Tab-separated table of C-alpha atoms in Angstrom:
chain	number	residue	atom	x	y	z
A	1	UNK	CA	0.006	-0.009	-0.010
A	2	UNK	CA	1.367	3.446	-0.933
A	3	UNK	CA	0.266	6.979	-1.010
A	4	UNK	CA	1.826	10.372	-1.875
A	5	UNK	CA	4.880	10.949	0.301
A	6	UNK	CA	5.197	14.479	1.682
A	7	UNK	CA	8.386	16.519	1.444
A	8	UNK	CA	11.181	15.255	3.574
A	9	UNK	CA	13.513	17.075	5.990
A	10	UNK	CA	11.415	18.279	8.909
A	11	UNK	CA	14.029	19.937	11.078
A	12	UNK	CA	14.622	20.471	14.828
A	13	UNK	CA	15.932	23.743	16.289
A	14	UNK	CA	19.391	22.135	16.232
A	15	UNK	CA	19.123	21.773	12.368
A	16	UNK	CA	19.039	17.942	12.168
A	17	UNK	CA	16.492	16.314	9.938
A	18	UNK	CA	14.117	13.375	10.750
A	19	UNK	CA	13.120	12.022	7.330
A	20	UNK	CA	10.846	9.096	8.155
A	21	UNK	CA	9.568	6.920	10.905
A	22	UNK	CA	9.470	3.197	10.427
A	23	UNK	CA	7.485	1.047	12.820
A	24	UNK	CA	7.338	-2.680	13.568
A	25	UNK	CA	3.876	-4.169	14.119
A	26	UNK	CA	3.557	-7.179	16.438
A	27	UNK	CA	4.503	-6.327	19.984
A	28	UNK	CA	5.247	-2.693	18.984
A	29	UNK	CA	1.982	-1.282	17.843
A	30	UNK	CA	-0.378	-4.168	18.583
A	31	UNK	CA	-0.187	-6.381	21.662
A	32	UNK	CA	-0.036	-9.663	19.602
A	33	UNK	CA	3.143	-11.434	20.575
A	34	UNK	CA	1.279	-13.532	23.046
A	35	UNK	CA	-1.192	-14.425	20.383
A	36	UNK	CA	1.606	-15.815	18.150
A	37	UNK	CA	2.948	-17.911	20.949
A	38	UNK	CA	-0.549	-19.190	21.868
A	39	UNK	CA	-1.185	-20.181	18.206
A	40	UNK	CA	2.185	-21.977	18.211
A	41	UNK	CA	1.430	-23.811	21.433
A	42	UNK	CA	-2.012	-24.858	20.173
A	43	UNK	CA	-0.757	-26.096	16.758
A	44	UNK	CA	1.993	-28.161	18.202
A	45	UNK	CA	-0.301	-29.631	20.888
A	46	UNK	CA	-2.509	-30.832	18.104
A	47	UNK	CA	0.620	-32.455	16.555
A	48	UNK	CA	1.325	-34.116	19.859
A	49	UNK	CA	4.186	-31.865	21.091
A	50	UNK	CA	4.510	-29.501	24.033
A	51	UNK	CA	6.576	-26.336	23.535
A	52	UNK	CA	9.081	-25.281	26.105
A	53	UNK	CA	8.391	-21.751	27.446
A	54	UNK	CA	12.076	-20.943	27.004
A	55	UNK	CA	11.631	-21.234	23.229
A	56	UNK	CA	9.333	-18.199	23.275
A	57	UNK	CA	12.320	-15.786	23.487
A	58	UNK	CA	14.010	-17.598	20.639
A	59	UNK	CA	11.024	-17.307	18.131
A	60	UNK	CA	9.743	-13.919	19.198
A	61	UNK	CA	10.042	-11.167	16.526
A	62	UNK	CA	11.441	-13.577	13.944
A	63	UNK	CA	10.221	-14.350	10.398
A	64	UNK	CA	7.795	-17.186	10.009
A	65	UNK	CA	10.340	-19.341	8.218
A	66	UNK	CA	12.855	-18.980	11.088
A	67	UNK	CA	10.413	-19.388	14.039
A	68	UNK	CA	8.445	-22.262	12.488
A	69	UNK	CA	11.615	-23.972	11.291
A	70	UNK	CA	13.114	-23.825	14.786
A	71	UNK	CA	10.004	-25.265	16.346
A	72	UNK	CA	9.913	-28.138	13.796
A	73	UNK	CA	13.487	-28.964	14.516
A	74	UNK	CA	13.157	-28.587	18.237
A	75	UNK	CA	10.117	-30.840	18.626
A	76	UNK	CA	10.703	-33.257	15.736
A	77	UNK	CA	7.139	-32.706	14.552
A	78	UNK	CA	6.150	-34.496	11.411
A	79	UNK	CA	5.085	-31.530	9.319
A	80	UNK	CA	6.528	-29.392	6.568
A	81	UNK	CA	7.345	-25.708	6.828
A	82	UNK	CA	4.713	-24.691	4.292
A	83	UNK	CA	2.063	-26.772	6.082
A	84	UNK	CA	2.973	-25.289	9.517
A	85	UNK	CA	2.969	-21.815	8.181
A	86	UNK	CA	-0.581	-22.083	7.089
A	87	UNK	CA	-1.704	-23.526	10.369
A	88	UNK	CA	0.041	-20.790	12.334
A	89	UNK	CA	-1.275	-17.967	10.281
A	90	UNK	CA	-4.790	-19.497	10.510
A	91	UNK	CA	-4.508	-19.814	14.247
A	92	UNK	CA	-3.280	-16.288	14.672
A	93	UNK	CA	-5.956	-14.843	12.494
A	94	UNK	CA	-8.603	-16.547	14.621
A	95	UNK	CA	-7.219	-14.907	17.706
A	96	UNK	CA	-6.940	-11.379	16.336
A	97	UNK	CA	-10.573	-11.715	15.060
A	98	UNK	CA	-11.699	-11.908	18.657
A	99	UNK	CA	-9.448	-9.194	20.156
A	100	UNK	CA	-6.712	-6.904	18.916
A	101	UNK	CA	-5.412	-4.622	21.741
A	102	UNK	CA	-3.141	-1.773	20.675
A	103	UNK	CA	-0.007	-1.179	22.774
A	104	UNK	CA	-0.198	1.781	25.235
A	105	UNK	CA	0.590	5.070	23.315
A	106	UNK	CA	0.304	3.465	19.846
A	107	UNK	CA	-2.857	5.203	18.761
A	108	UNK	CA	-1.609	8.636	20.048
A	109	UNK	CA	1.754	8.291	18.349
A	110	UNK	CA	0.277	7.250	15.013
A	111	UNK	CA	-2.212	10.174	15.131
A	112	UNK	CA	0.604	12.626	15.898
A	113	UNK	CA	2.731	11.411	12.997
A	114	UNK	CA	-0.306	11.520	10.645
A	115	UNK	CA	-1.233	15.013	11.790
A	116	UNK	CA	2.295	16.324	11.115
A	117	UNK	CA	2.423	14.485	7.774
A	118	UNK	CA	5.665	12.541	8.748
A	119	UNK	CA	6.476	9.894	6.222
A	120	UNK	CA	5.688	6.712	7.970
A	121	UNK	CA	6.016	3.000	7.124
A	122	UNK	CA	4.870	-0.165	8.764
A	123	UNK	CA	7.620	-2.764	8.456
A	124	UNK	CA	6.782	-6.241	9.723
A	125	UNK	CA	8.069	-9.833	9.491
A	126	UNK	CA	4.475	-10.996	9.419
A	127	UNK	CA	2.967	-12.049	6.066
A	128	UNK	CA	0.850	-9.740	3.919
A	129	UNK	CA	-2.430	-11.500	4.824
A	130	UNK	CA	-1.736	-10.741	8.506
A	131	UNK	CA	-0.782	-7.167	7.990
A	132	UNK	CA	-3.834	-6.336	5.986
A	133	UNK	CA	-6.026	-7.791	8.734
A	134	UNK	CA	-4.332	-5.709	11.395
A	135	UNK	CA	-4.410	-2.554	9.350
A	136	UNK	CA	-8.146	-2.559	9.803
A	137	UNK	CA	-7.480	-1.753	13.483
A	138	UNK	CA	-4.296	0.288	13.158
A	139	UNK	CA	-5.740	2.478	10.234
A	140	UNK	CA	-4.200	2.126	6.830
A	141	UNK	CA	-4.302	5.906	6.501
A	142	UNK	CA	-1.589	6.215	9.139
A	143	UNK	CA	1.014	4.648	6.834
A	144	UNK	CA	2.444	5.881	3.527
A	145	UNK	CA	3.521	2.295	2.820
A	146	UNK	CA	3.769	-1.169	4.417
A	147	UNK	CA	6.348	-3.922	3.937
A	148	UNK	CA	5.463	-7.495	4.757
A	149	UNK	CA	7.817	-10.335	5.600
A	150	UNK	CA	6.844	-12.387	2.599
A	151	UNK	CA	7.575	-9.509	0.204
A	152	UNK	CA	11.302	-9.413	0.637
A	153	UNK	CA	13.911	-12.054	-0.140
A	154	UNK	CA	15.453	-11.656	3.334
A	155	UNK	CA	13.407	-10.418	6.201
A	156	UNK	CA	14.399	-9.473	9.814
A	157	UNK	CA	17.085	-9.732	11.168
A	158	UNK	CA	18.440	-8.729	7.784
A	159	UNK	CA	18.334	-5.035	6.953
A	160	UNK	CA	16.453	-5.524	3.753
A	161	UNK	CA	12.850	-4.626	4.976
A	162	UNK	CA	14.075	-1.324	6.427
A	163	UNK	CA	16.260	-0.466	3.498
A	164	UNK	CA	13.346	-1.079	1.159
A	165	UNK	CA	10.948	1.057	3.211
A	166	UNK	CA	13.488	3.955	3.474
A	167	UNK	CA	14.150	3.771	-0.304
A	168	UNK	CA	10.496	3.835	-1.142
A	169	UNK	CA	9.969	6.880	1.036
A	170	UNK	CA	12.932	8.558	-0.466
A	171	UNK	CA	14.725	8.703	2.862
A	172	UNK	CA	18.191	8.183	3.985
A	173	UNK	CA	18.294	5.252	6.484
A	174	UNK	CA	20.453	7.237	8.826
A	175	UNK	CA	17.675	9.843	9.000
A	176	UNK	CA	15.061	7.265	9.766
A	177	UNK	CA	13.872	6.434	13.303
A	178	UNK	CA	12.756	2.832	13.661
A	179	UNK	CA	10.612	1.592	16.570
A	180	UNK	CA	11.003	-2.054	17.417
A	181	UNK	CA	10.290	-4.419	20.346
A	182	UNK	CA	12.544	-7.397	19.825
A	183	UNK	CA	16.274	-8.022	19.437
A	184	UNK	CA	15.625	-9.437	15.985
A	185	UNK	CA	13.908	-6.263	14.738
A	186	UNK	CA	16.530	-4.069	16.383
A	187	UNK	CA	19.213	-6.014	14.615
A	188	UNK	CA	17.528	-5.445	11.248
A	189	UNK	CA	17.121	-1.725	11.820
A	190	UNK	CA	20.644	-1.253	13.067
A	191	UNK	CA	22.105	-3.218	10.191
A	192	UNK	CA	20.198	-0.811	7.913
A	193	UNK	CA	21.853	2.186	9.603
A	194	UNK	CA	18.733	3.591	11.250
A	195	UNK	CA	18.301	5.225	14.649
A	196	UNK	CA	16.489	2.759	16.768
A	197	UNK	CA	13.939	3.141	19.660
A	198	UNK	CA	13.504	-0.200	21.417
A	199	UNK	CA	10.291	-0.821	23.421
A	200	UNK	CA	11.009	-4.322	24.713
A	201	UNK	CA	8.027	-6.673	24.796
A	202	UNK	CA	8.908	-10.294	25.643
A	203	UNK	CA	12.680	-10.048	26.259
A	204	UNK	CA	14.801	-7.153	27.561
A	205	UNK	CA	16.944	-5.143	25.245
A	206	UNK	CA	19.969	-3.202	26.387
A	207	UNK	CA	20.775	0.400	25.297
A	208	UNK	CA	23.595	0.839	22.782
A	209	UNK	CA	24.982	3.484	20.367
A	210	UNK	CA	22.146	4.656	18.109
A	211	UNK	CA	19.718	2.712	20.172
A	212	UNK	CA	17.425	4.208	22.883
A	213	UNK	CA	15.401	1.934	25.081
A	214	UNK	CA	12.096	3.152	26.561
A	215	UNK	CA	9.454	1.320	28.621
A	216	UNK	CA	6.523	2.031	26.309
A	217	UNK	CA	5.285	4.118	23.407
A	218	UNK	CA	3.877	6.545	25.925
A	219	UNK	CA	7.435	7.912	26.153
A	220	UNK	CA	7.663	8.510	22.392
A	221	UNK	CA	6.442	11.589	20.568
A	222	UNK	CA	7.563	13.595	17.605
A	223	UNK	CA	9.911	15.908	19.456
A	224	UNK	CA	11.512	12.793	21.028
A	225	UNK	CA	12.061	11.319	17.536
A	226	UNK	CA	13.471	14.541	16.210
A	227	UNK	CA	15.912	14.566	19.045
A	228	UNK	CA	17.289	11.146	18.164
A	229	UNK	CA	18.736	12.626	14.970
A	230	UNK	CA	21.152	14.729	17.009
A	231	UNK	CA	22.638	11.733	18.931
């Protein structure tokens, strides 16, 4: 999904430019990381396998191929990766059809970015079928474009999704602020050369150069994002 991208280069008083804001979806804007794990647990239970809770931190935030592949290998389940992918997406969709809570501060932040006409992209490892369902709740009008995990040859933790989003917005990666909730997503954004805001969901994330850690999106607004460009 694309729309007209506004002129770039909104500047702070210090003279640095924030060119675009790129946001992860699951666990960052919508409280769905638990839904994915519940779907994985349920599917593998049907296959006769119990998942170890410790595996949750391994699969969180990763692309479907990596997460599902790890669980097949860890359990020894007799199922192919394509078969499991369908079952997991189906199970997840059933759960979000019943409830789809937004993360605290998400609606306010998206409204602020839209009101100020900041170039904004949704960049997710989830498949297009999932993104399009969730956009009904997030509001497709809040994003100038979206990038799905099954639309790039290499998804997170590779930089490709963020490089693609920045390129389509006409932005320099170094002038993009990325908001992520997992180490996998943070690694992708940092490999792309973006300034990262980490809002940890399932597992802790430590601060680092070009990475700012906050407890929730309630701590993030447009002046805060502008300020990252001076770091």
